[in-house]
Short mmCIF file of C-alpha atoms and ligand atoms in Angstrom, two decimals:
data_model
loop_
_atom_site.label_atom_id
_atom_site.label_comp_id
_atom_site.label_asym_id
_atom_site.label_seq_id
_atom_site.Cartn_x
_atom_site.Cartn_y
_atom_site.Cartn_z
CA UNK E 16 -38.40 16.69 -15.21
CA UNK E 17 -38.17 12.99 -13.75
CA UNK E 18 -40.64 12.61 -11.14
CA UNK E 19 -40.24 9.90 -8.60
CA UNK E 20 -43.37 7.82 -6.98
CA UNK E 21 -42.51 5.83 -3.44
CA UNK E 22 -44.57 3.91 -1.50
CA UNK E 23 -43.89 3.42 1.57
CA UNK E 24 -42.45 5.78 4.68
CA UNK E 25 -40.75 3.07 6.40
CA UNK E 26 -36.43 3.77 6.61
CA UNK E 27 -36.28 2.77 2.95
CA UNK E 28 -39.02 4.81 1.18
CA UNK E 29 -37.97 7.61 3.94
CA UNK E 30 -34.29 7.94 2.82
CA UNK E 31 -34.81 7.29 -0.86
CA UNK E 32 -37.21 10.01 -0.53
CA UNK E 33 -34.61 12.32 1.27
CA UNK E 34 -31.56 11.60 -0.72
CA UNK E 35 -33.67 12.38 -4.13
CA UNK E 36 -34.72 15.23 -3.02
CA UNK E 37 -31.07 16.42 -2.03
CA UNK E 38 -30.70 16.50 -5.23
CA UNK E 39 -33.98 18.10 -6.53
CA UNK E 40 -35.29 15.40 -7.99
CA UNK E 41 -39.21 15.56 -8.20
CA UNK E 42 -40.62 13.16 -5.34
CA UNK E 43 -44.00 11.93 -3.68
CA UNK E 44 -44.30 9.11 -1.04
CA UNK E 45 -47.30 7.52 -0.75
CA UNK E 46 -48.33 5.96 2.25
CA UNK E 47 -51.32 4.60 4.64
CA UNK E 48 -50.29 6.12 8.28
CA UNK E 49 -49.88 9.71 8.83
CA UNK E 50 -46.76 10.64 11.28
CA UNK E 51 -49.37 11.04 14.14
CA UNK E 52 -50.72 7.82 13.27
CA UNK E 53 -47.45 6.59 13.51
CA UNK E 54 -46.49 7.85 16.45
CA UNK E 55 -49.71 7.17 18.53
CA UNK E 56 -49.31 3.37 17.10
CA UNK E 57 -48.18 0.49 18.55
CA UNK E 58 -44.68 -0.45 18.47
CA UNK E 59 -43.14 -1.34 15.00
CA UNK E 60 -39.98 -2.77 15.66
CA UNK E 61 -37.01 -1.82 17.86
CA UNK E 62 -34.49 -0.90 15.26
CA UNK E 63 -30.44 -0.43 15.69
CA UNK E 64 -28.95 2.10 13.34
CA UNK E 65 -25.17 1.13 12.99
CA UNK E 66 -22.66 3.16 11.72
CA UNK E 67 -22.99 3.34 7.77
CA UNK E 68 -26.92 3.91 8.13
CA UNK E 69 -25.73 6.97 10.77
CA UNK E 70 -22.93 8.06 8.07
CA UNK E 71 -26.30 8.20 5.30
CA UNK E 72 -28.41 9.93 7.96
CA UNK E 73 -25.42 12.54 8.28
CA UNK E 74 -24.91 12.93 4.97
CA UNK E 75 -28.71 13.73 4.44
CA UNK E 76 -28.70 16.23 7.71
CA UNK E 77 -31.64 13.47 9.39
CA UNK E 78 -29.14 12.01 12.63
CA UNK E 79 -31.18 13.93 14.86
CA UNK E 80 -30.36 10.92 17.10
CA UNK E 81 -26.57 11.59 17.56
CA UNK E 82 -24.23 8.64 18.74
CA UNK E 83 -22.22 10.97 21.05
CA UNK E 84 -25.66 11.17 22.96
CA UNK E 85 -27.70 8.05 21.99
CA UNK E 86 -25.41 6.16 21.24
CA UNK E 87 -23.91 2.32 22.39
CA UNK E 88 -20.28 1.09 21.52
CA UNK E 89 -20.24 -2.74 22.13
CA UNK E 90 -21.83 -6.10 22.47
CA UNK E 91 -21.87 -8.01 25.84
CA UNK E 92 -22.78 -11.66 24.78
CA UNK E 93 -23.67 -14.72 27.13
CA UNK E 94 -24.34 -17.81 26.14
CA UNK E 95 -25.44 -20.13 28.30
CA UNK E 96 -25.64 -24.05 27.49
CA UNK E 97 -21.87 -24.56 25.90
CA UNK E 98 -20.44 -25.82 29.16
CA UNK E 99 -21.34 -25.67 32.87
CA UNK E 100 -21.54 -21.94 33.19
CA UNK E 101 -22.25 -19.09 31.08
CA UNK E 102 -19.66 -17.75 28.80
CA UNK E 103 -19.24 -14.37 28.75
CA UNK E 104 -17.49 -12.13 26.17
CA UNK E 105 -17.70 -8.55 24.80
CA UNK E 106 -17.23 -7.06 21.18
CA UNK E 107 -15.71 -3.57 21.00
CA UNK E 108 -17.05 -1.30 18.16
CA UNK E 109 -15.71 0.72 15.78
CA UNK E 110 -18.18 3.37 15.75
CA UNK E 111 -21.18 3.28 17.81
CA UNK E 112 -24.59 2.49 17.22
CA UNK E 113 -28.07 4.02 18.18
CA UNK E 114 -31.46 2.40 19.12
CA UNK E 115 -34.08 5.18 18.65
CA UNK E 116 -38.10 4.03 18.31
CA UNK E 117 -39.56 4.34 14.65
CA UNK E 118 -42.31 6.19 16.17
CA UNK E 119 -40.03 9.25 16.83
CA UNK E 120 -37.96 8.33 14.12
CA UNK E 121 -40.08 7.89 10.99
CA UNK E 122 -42.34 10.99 12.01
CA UNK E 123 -39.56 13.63 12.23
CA UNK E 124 -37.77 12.29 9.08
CA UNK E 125 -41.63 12.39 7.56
CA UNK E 126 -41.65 16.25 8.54
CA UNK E 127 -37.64 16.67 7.29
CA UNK E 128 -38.73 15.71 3.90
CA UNK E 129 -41.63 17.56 3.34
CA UNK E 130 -39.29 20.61 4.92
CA UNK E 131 -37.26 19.52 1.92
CA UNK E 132 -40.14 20.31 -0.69
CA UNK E 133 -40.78 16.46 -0.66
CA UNK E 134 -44.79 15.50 -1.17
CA UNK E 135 -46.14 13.28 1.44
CA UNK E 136 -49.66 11.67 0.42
CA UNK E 137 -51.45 9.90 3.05
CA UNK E 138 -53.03 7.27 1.05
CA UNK E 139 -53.31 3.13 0.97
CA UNK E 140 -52.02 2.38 -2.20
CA UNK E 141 -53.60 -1.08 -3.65
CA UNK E 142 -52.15 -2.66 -6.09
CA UNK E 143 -54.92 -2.03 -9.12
CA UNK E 144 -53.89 1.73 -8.44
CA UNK E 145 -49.91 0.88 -9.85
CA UNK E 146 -50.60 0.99 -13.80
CA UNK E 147 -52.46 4.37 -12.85
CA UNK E 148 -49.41 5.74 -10.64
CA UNK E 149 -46.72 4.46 -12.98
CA UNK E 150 -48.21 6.25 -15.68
CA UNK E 151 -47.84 9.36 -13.74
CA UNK E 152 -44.66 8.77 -12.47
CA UNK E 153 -41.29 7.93 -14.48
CA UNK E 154 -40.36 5.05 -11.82
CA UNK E 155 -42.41 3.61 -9.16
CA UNK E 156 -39.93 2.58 -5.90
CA UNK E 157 -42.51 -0.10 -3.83
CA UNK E 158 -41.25 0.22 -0.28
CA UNK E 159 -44.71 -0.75 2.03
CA UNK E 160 -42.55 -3.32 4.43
CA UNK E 161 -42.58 -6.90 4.43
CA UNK E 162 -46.74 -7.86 4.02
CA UNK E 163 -49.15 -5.66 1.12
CA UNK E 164 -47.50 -5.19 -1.83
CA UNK E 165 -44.51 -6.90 -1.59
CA UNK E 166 -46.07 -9.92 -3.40
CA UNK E 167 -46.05 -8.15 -6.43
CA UNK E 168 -42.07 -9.35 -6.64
CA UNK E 169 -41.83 -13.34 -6.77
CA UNK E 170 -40.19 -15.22 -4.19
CA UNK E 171 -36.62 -16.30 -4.75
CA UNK E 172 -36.78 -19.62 -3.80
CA UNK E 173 -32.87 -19.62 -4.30
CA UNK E 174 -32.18 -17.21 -1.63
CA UNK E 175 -35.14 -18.02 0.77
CA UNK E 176 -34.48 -21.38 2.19
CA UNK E 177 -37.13 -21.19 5.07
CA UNK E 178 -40.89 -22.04 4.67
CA UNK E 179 -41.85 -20.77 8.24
CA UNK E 180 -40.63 -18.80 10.69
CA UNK E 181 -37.23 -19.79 12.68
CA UNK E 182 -38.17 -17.52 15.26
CA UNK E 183 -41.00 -16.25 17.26
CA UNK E 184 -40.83 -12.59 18.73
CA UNK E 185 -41.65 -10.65 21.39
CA UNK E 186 -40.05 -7.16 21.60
CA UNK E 187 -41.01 -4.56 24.40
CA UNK E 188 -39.88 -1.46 25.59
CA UNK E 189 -39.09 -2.08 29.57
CA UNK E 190 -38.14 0.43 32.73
CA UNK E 191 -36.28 -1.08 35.56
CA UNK E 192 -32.80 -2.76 33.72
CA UNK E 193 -29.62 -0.83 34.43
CA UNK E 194 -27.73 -0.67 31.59
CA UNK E 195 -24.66 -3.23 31.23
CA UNK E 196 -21.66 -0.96 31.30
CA UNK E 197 -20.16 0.04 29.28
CA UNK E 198 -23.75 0.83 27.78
CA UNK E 199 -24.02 -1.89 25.12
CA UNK E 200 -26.65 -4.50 23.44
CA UNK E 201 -26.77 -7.63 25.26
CA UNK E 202 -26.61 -10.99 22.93
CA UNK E 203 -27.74 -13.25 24.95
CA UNK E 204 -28.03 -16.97 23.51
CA UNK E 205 -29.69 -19.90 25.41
CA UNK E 206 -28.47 -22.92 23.40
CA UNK E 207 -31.33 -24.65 22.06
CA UNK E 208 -34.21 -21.86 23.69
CA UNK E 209 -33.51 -18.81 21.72
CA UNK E 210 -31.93 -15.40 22.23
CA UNK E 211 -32.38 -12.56 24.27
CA UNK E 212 -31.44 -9.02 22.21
CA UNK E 213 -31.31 -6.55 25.59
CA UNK E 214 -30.86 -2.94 23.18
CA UNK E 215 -30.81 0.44 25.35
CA UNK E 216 -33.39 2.50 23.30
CA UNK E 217 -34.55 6.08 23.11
CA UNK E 218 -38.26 6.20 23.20
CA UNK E 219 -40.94 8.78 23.92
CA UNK E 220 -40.31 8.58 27.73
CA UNK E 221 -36.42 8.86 27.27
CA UNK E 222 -34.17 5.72 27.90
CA UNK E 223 -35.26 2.80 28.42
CA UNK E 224 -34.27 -1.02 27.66
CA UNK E 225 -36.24 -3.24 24.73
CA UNK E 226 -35.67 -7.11 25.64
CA UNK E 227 -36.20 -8.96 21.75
CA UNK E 228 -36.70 -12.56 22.81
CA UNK E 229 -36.17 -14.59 19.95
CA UNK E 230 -37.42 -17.82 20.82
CA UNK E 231 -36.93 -21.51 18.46
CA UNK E 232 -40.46 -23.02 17.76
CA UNK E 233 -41.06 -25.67 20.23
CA UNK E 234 -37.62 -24.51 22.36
CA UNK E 235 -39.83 -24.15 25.59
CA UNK E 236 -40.28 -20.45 25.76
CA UNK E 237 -43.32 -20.05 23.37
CA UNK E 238 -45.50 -18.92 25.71
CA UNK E 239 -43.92 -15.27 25.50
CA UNK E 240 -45.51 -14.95 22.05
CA UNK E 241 -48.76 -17.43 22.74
CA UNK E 242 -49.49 -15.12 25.76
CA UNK E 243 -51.39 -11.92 24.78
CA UNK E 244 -49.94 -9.16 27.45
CA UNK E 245 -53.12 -7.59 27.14
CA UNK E 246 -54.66 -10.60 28.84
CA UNK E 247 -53.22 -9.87 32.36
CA UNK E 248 -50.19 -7.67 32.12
CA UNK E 249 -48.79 -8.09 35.50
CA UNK E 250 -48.80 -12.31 34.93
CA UNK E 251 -46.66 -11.44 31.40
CA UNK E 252 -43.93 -9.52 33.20
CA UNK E 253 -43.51 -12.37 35.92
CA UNK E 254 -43.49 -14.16 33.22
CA UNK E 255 -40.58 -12.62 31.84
CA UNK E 256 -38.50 -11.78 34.93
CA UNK E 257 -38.53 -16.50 35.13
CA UNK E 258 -37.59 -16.34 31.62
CA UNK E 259 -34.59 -13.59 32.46
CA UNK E 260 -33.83 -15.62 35.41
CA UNK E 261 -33.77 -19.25 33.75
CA UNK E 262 -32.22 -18.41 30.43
CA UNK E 263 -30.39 -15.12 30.31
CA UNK E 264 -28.71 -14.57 33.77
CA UNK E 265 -26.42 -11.74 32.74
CA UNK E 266 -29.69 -9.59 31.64
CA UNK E 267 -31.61 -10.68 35.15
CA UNK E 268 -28.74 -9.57 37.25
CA UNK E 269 -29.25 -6.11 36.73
CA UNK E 270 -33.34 -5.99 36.77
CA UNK E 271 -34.50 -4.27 39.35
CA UNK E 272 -37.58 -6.02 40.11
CA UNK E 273 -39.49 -2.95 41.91
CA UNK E 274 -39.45 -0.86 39.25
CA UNK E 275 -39.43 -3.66 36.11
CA UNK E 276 -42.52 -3.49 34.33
CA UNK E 277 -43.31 -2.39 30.18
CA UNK E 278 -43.45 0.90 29.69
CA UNK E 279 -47.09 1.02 28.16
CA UNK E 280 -49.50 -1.65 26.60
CA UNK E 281 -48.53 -0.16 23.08
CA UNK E 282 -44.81 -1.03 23.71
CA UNK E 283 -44.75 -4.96 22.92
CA UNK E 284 -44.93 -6.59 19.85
CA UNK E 285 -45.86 -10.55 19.58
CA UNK E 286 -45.31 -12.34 16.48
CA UNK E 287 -43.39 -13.95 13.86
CA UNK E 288 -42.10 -13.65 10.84
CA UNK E 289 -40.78 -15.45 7.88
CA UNK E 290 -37.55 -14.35 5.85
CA UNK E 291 -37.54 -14.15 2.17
CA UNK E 292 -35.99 -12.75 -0.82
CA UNK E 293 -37.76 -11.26 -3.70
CA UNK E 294 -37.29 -10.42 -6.72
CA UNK E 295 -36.14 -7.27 -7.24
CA UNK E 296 -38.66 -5.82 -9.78
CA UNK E 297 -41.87 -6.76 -11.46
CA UNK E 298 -43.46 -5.19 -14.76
CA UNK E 299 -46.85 -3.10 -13.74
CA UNK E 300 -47.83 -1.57 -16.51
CA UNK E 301 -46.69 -1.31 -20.63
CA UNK E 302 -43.14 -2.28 -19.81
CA UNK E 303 -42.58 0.07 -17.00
CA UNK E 304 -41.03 -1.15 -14.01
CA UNK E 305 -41.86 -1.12 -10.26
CA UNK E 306 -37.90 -1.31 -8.11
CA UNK E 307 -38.96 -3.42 -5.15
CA UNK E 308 -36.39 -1.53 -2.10
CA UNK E 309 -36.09 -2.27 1.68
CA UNK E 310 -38.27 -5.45 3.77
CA UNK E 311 -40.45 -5.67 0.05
CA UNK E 312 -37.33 -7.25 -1.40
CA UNK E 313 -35.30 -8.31 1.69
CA UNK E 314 -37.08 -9.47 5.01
CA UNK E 315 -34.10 -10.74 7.52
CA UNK E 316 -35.33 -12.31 10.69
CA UNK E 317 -34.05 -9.00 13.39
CA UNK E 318 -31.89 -11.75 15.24
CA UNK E 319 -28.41 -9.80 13.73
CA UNK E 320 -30.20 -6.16 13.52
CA UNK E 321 -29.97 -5.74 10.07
CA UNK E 322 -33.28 -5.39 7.79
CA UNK E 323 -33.33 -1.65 8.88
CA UNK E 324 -29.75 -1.11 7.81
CA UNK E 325 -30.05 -3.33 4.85
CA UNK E 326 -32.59 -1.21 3.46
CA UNK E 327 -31.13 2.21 3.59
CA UNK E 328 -28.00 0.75 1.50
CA UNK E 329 -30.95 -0.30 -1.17
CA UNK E 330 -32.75 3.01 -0.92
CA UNK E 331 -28.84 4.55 -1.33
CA UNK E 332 -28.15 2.69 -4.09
CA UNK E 333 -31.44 2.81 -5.98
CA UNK E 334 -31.03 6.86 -5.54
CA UNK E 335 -27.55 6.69 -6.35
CA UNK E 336 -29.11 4.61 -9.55
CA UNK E 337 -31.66 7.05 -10.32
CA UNK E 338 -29.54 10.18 -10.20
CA UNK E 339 -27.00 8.82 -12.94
CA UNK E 340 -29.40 7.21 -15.17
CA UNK E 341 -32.01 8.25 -17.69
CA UNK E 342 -34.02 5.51 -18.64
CA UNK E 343 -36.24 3.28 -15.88
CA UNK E 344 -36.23 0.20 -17.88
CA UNK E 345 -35.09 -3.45 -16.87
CA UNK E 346 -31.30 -2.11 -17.70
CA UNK E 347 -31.66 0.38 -14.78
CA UNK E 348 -33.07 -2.38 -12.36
CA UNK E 349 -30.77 -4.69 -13.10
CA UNK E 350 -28.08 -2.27 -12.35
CA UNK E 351 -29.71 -1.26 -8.98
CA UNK E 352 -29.92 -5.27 -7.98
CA UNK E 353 -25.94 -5.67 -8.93
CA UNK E 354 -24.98 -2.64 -7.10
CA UNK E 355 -26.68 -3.72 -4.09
CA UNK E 356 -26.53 -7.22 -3.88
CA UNK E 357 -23.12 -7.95 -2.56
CA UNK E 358 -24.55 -6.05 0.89
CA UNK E 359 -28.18 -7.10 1.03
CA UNK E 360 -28.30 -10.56 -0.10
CA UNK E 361 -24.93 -10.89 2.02
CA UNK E 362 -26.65 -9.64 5.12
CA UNK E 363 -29.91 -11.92 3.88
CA UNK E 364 -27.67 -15.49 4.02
CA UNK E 365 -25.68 -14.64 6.86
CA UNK E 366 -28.86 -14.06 9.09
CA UNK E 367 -30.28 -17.17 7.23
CA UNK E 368 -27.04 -19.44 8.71
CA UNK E 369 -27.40 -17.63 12.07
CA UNK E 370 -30.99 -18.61 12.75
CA UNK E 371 -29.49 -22.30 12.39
CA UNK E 372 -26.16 -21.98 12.62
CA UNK E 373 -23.24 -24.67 11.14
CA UNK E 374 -20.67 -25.31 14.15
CA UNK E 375 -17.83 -23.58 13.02
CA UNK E 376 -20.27 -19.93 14.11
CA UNK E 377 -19.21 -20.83 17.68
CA UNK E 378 -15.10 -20.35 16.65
CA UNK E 379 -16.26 -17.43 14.48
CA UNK E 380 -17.52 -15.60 17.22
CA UNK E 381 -14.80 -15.94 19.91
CA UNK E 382 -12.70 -15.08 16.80
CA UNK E 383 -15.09 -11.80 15.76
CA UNK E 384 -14.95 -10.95 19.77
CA UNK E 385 -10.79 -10.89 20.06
CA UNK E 386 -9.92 -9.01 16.57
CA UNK E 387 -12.32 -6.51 14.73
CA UNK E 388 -11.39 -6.87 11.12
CA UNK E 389 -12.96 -10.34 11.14
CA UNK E 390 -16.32 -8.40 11.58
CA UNK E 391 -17.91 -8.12 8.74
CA UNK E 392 -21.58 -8.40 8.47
CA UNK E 393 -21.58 -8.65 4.60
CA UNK E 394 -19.19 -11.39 4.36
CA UNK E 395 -19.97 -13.71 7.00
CA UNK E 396 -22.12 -16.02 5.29
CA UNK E 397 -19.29 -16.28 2.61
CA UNK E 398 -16.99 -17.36 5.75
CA UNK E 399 -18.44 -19.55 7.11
CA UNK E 400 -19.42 -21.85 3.96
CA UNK E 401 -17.04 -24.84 5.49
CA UNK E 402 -14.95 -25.31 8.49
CA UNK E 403 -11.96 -24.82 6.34
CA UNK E 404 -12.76 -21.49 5.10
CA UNK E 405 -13.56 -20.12 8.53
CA UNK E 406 -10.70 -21.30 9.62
CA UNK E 407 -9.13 -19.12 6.61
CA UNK E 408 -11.07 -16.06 6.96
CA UNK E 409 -10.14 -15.82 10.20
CA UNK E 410 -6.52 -16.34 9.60
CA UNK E 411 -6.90 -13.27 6.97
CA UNK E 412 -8.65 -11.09 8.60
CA UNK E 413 -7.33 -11.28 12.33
CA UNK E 414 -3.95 -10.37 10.50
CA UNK E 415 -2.27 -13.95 11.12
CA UNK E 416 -2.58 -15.41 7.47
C1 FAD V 23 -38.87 -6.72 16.53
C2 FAD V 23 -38.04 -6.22 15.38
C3 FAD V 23 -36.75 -5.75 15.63
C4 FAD V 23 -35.97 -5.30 14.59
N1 FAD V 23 -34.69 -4.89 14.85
C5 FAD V 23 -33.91 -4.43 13.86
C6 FAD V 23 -32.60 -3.94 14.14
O1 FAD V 23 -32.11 -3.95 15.27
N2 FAD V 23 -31.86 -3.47 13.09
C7 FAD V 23 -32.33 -3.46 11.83
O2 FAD V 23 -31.63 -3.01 10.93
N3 FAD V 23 -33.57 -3.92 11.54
C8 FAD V 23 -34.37 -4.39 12.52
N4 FAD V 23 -35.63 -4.84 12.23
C9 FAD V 23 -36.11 -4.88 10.82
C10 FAD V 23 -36.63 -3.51 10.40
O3 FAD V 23 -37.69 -3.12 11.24
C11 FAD V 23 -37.11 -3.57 8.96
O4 FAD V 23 -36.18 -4.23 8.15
C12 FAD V 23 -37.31 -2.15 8.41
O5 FAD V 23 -38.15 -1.41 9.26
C13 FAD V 23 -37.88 -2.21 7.00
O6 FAD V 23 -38.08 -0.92 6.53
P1 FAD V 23 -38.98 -0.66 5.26
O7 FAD V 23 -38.95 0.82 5.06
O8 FAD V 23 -38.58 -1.53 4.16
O9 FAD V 23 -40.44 -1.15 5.69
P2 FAD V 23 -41.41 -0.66 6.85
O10 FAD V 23 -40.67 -0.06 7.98
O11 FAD V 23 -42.32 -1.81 7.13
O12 FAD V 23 -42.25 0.52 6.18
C14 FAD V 23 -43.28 0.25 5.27
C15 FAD V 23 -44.08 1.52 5.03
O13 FAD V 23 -45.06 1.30 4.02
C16 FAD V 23 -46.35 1.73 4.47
N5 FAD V 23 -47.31 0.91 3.72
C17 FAD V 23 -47.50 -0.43 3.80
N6 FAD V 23 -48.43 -0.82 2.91
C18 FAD V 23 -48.83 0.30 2.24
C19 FAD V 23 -49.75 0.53 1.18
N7 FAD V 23 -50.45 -0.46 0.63
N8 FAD V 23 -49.92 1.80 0.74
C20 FAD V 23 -49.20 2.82 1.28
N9 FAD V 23 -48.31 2.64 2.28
C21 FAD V 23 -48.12 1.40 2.74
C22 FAD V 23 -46.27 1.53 5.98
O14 FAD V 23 -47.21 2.27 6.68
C23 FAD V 23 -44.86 2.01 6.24
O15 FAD V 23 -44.80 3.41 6.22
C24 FAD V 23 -36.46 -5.31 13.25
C25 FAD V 23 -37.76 -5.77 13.00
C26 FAD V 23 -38.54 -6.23 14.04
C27 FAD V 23 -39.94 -6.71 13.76
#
């Protein structure tokens, strides 16, 4: 009987790990925080779940989150710096999204799989244990997140154009922001500063409102990342309503400031990080093969809300890959990296061009705003190549070429 070894209960090792064992299919994920240690953590990101990573979670009985409930159905974007005021615009979805914290999320979907006769071993896996856990496995799937083990798989230099981060980040979970309405993410871009991503969340104390400043290096608002909150909490939320107030105007009009405040000292994150593209396996041990799947392969910077999303389609495919094949060799792995390349590496360069984006992004937005069809995450990178073949893409897909 095949037997399966993941590392990793992050989304990717998490829904590789449920959709194998749909099927039967002999499973253990390893990994080095139990789902109390999890959820009594700090926060790990602030993750939307759009609507073909809800279609997966359906289709493996996990949306426990549904989007009639939890659910948002549009973008309200300001950008401020284009012109004398802010420009304001909103994007319509086709089917909603949900924000729901990884602390409640990755802990129930922990207990769904071991519900599912899935084996869950609490363990930090180093990387002189591999040749001993491929032997006992027929595949090892590495899925520990963007630091650890992900160096086992070389860096494509060909896909990862950036050295450094483009972005630093500081993500909280905040009470006292009414909700734009309809509910819906705020994009909010400050030309030359950074973004604002304002996401209505479910977390452990219900709703609530995570404000993702992405700030440019240098762009003046570095101080939200070089400032520990820990240092004097009440000084870090003034300095955050100034930011709201200077930068992103249509999130600041709806603060209201007696009751603003972060909703614990566990519910920021400060940091940065650097996208890259791996490769998407590495030999451990005698010819047998370890499938890099999820942030191990892929890290996107969160500005588009995608690495989350991203790697569920590579722990679908890689399942998908496992269930119809036999042998765990290169052939499989080079299968697995075909099947999903067209989406992950399409979702990698698009967020790549958005963190410094080529002028023709501004006319594919207004254009992605006014006509749906010209949304498409995957392709977007593709479109906007040249001026000329944004111009086409849009012609295409808004239906008037
Ligand atoms: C602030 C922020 C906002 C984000 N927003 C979005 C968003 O809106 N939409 C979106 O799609 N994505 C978003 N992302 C990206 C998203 O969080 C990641 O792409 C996604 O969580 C990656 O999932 P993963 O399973 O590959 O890795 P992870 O979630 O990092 O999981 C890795 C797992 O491996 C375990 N592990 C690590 N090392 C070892 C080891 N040596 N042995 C055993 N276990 C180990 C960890 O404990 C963990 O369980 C955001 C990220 C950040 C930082």
């Amino acid at each position: 009987m095949t037997r399966i070894g993941v590392i990793g209960a992050g989304i990717a090792g998490l829904h590789l790990g449920l959709a194998l064992r749909a099927h039967d299919v002999d499973v253990a994920i390893y990994t080095d925080l139990s789902a109390d240690a999890v959820a009594a953590g700090p926060l790990l990101n602030t993750v939307a779940h759009h609507h073909h990573t809800l279609e997966r979670e359906r289709a493996l009985g996990v949306c426990h989150w549904e989007a009639d409930d939890y659910g948002y159905g549009c973008h309200h974007h300001c950008v401020v710096g284009a012109g004398p005021d802010p420009v304001r615009f909103r994007g319509d979805f086709e089917y909603p999204s949900v924000v729901v914290d990884h602390r409640l999320y990755l802990p129930r979907l922990m207990a769904d799989f071991e519900e599912r006769g899935g084996e869950l071993v609490v363990a930090t896996v180093a990387a002189e244990a591999l040749p001993r856990l491929a032997s006992e496995h027929d595949l090892l799937v590495i899925c520990t997140g963007r630091a650890g083990l992900a160096t086992l798989f070389g860096r494509r230099a060909d896909k990862s154009p950036y050295e450094v981060p483009q972005r630093r980040l500081s993500a909280g979970i905040y009470h006292g922001i009414a909700y734009p309405q309809p509910t819906g993410v705020g994009v909010h871009m400050s030309l030359g500063h950074g973004e604002l991503l304002e996401l209505p969340i479910t977390s452990r104390e219900g709703r609530a409102t995570v404000l993702l400043f992405e700030n440019i290096p240098g762009g003046g608002l570095d101080e939200l990342v070089d400032r520990p909150y820990s240092d004097d909490s009440r000084a870090y939320e003034r300095l955050v309503l100034d930011v709201l107030e200077a930068h992103y105007p249509a999130c600041f009009e709806r603060v209201d400031r007696p009751s603003f405040g972060l909703q614990a000292p566990r519910d920021i994150l400060q940091g940065a990080l650097t996208p890259i593209v791996r490769e998407d396996w590495a030999i451990v041990e005698d010819g047998r093969i370890a499938l890099a799947v999820g942030d191990a392969h892929t890290v996107v910077d969160p500005v588009n809300g995608q690495g989350a999303n991203s790697a569920s389609h590579s722990a679908w495919v890689a399942a998908q890959a496992i269930l119809d094949d036999y042998g765990f060799d290169e052939r499989f792995a080079r299968r697995v990296a075909r099947d999903r390349e067209a989406v992950v590496l399409g979702v990698s360069d698009w967020t790549n061009m958005t963190l410094n984006p080529p002028p023709q992004m501004v006319e594919l937005l207004f254009a992605m705003a006014s006509s749906k069809p010209v949304c498409h995450p995957d392709r977007q990178a593709d479109a906007l190549a040249t001026p000329e073949r944004t111009a086409a893409f849009i012609a295409r897909w808004s239906g008037a070429g």
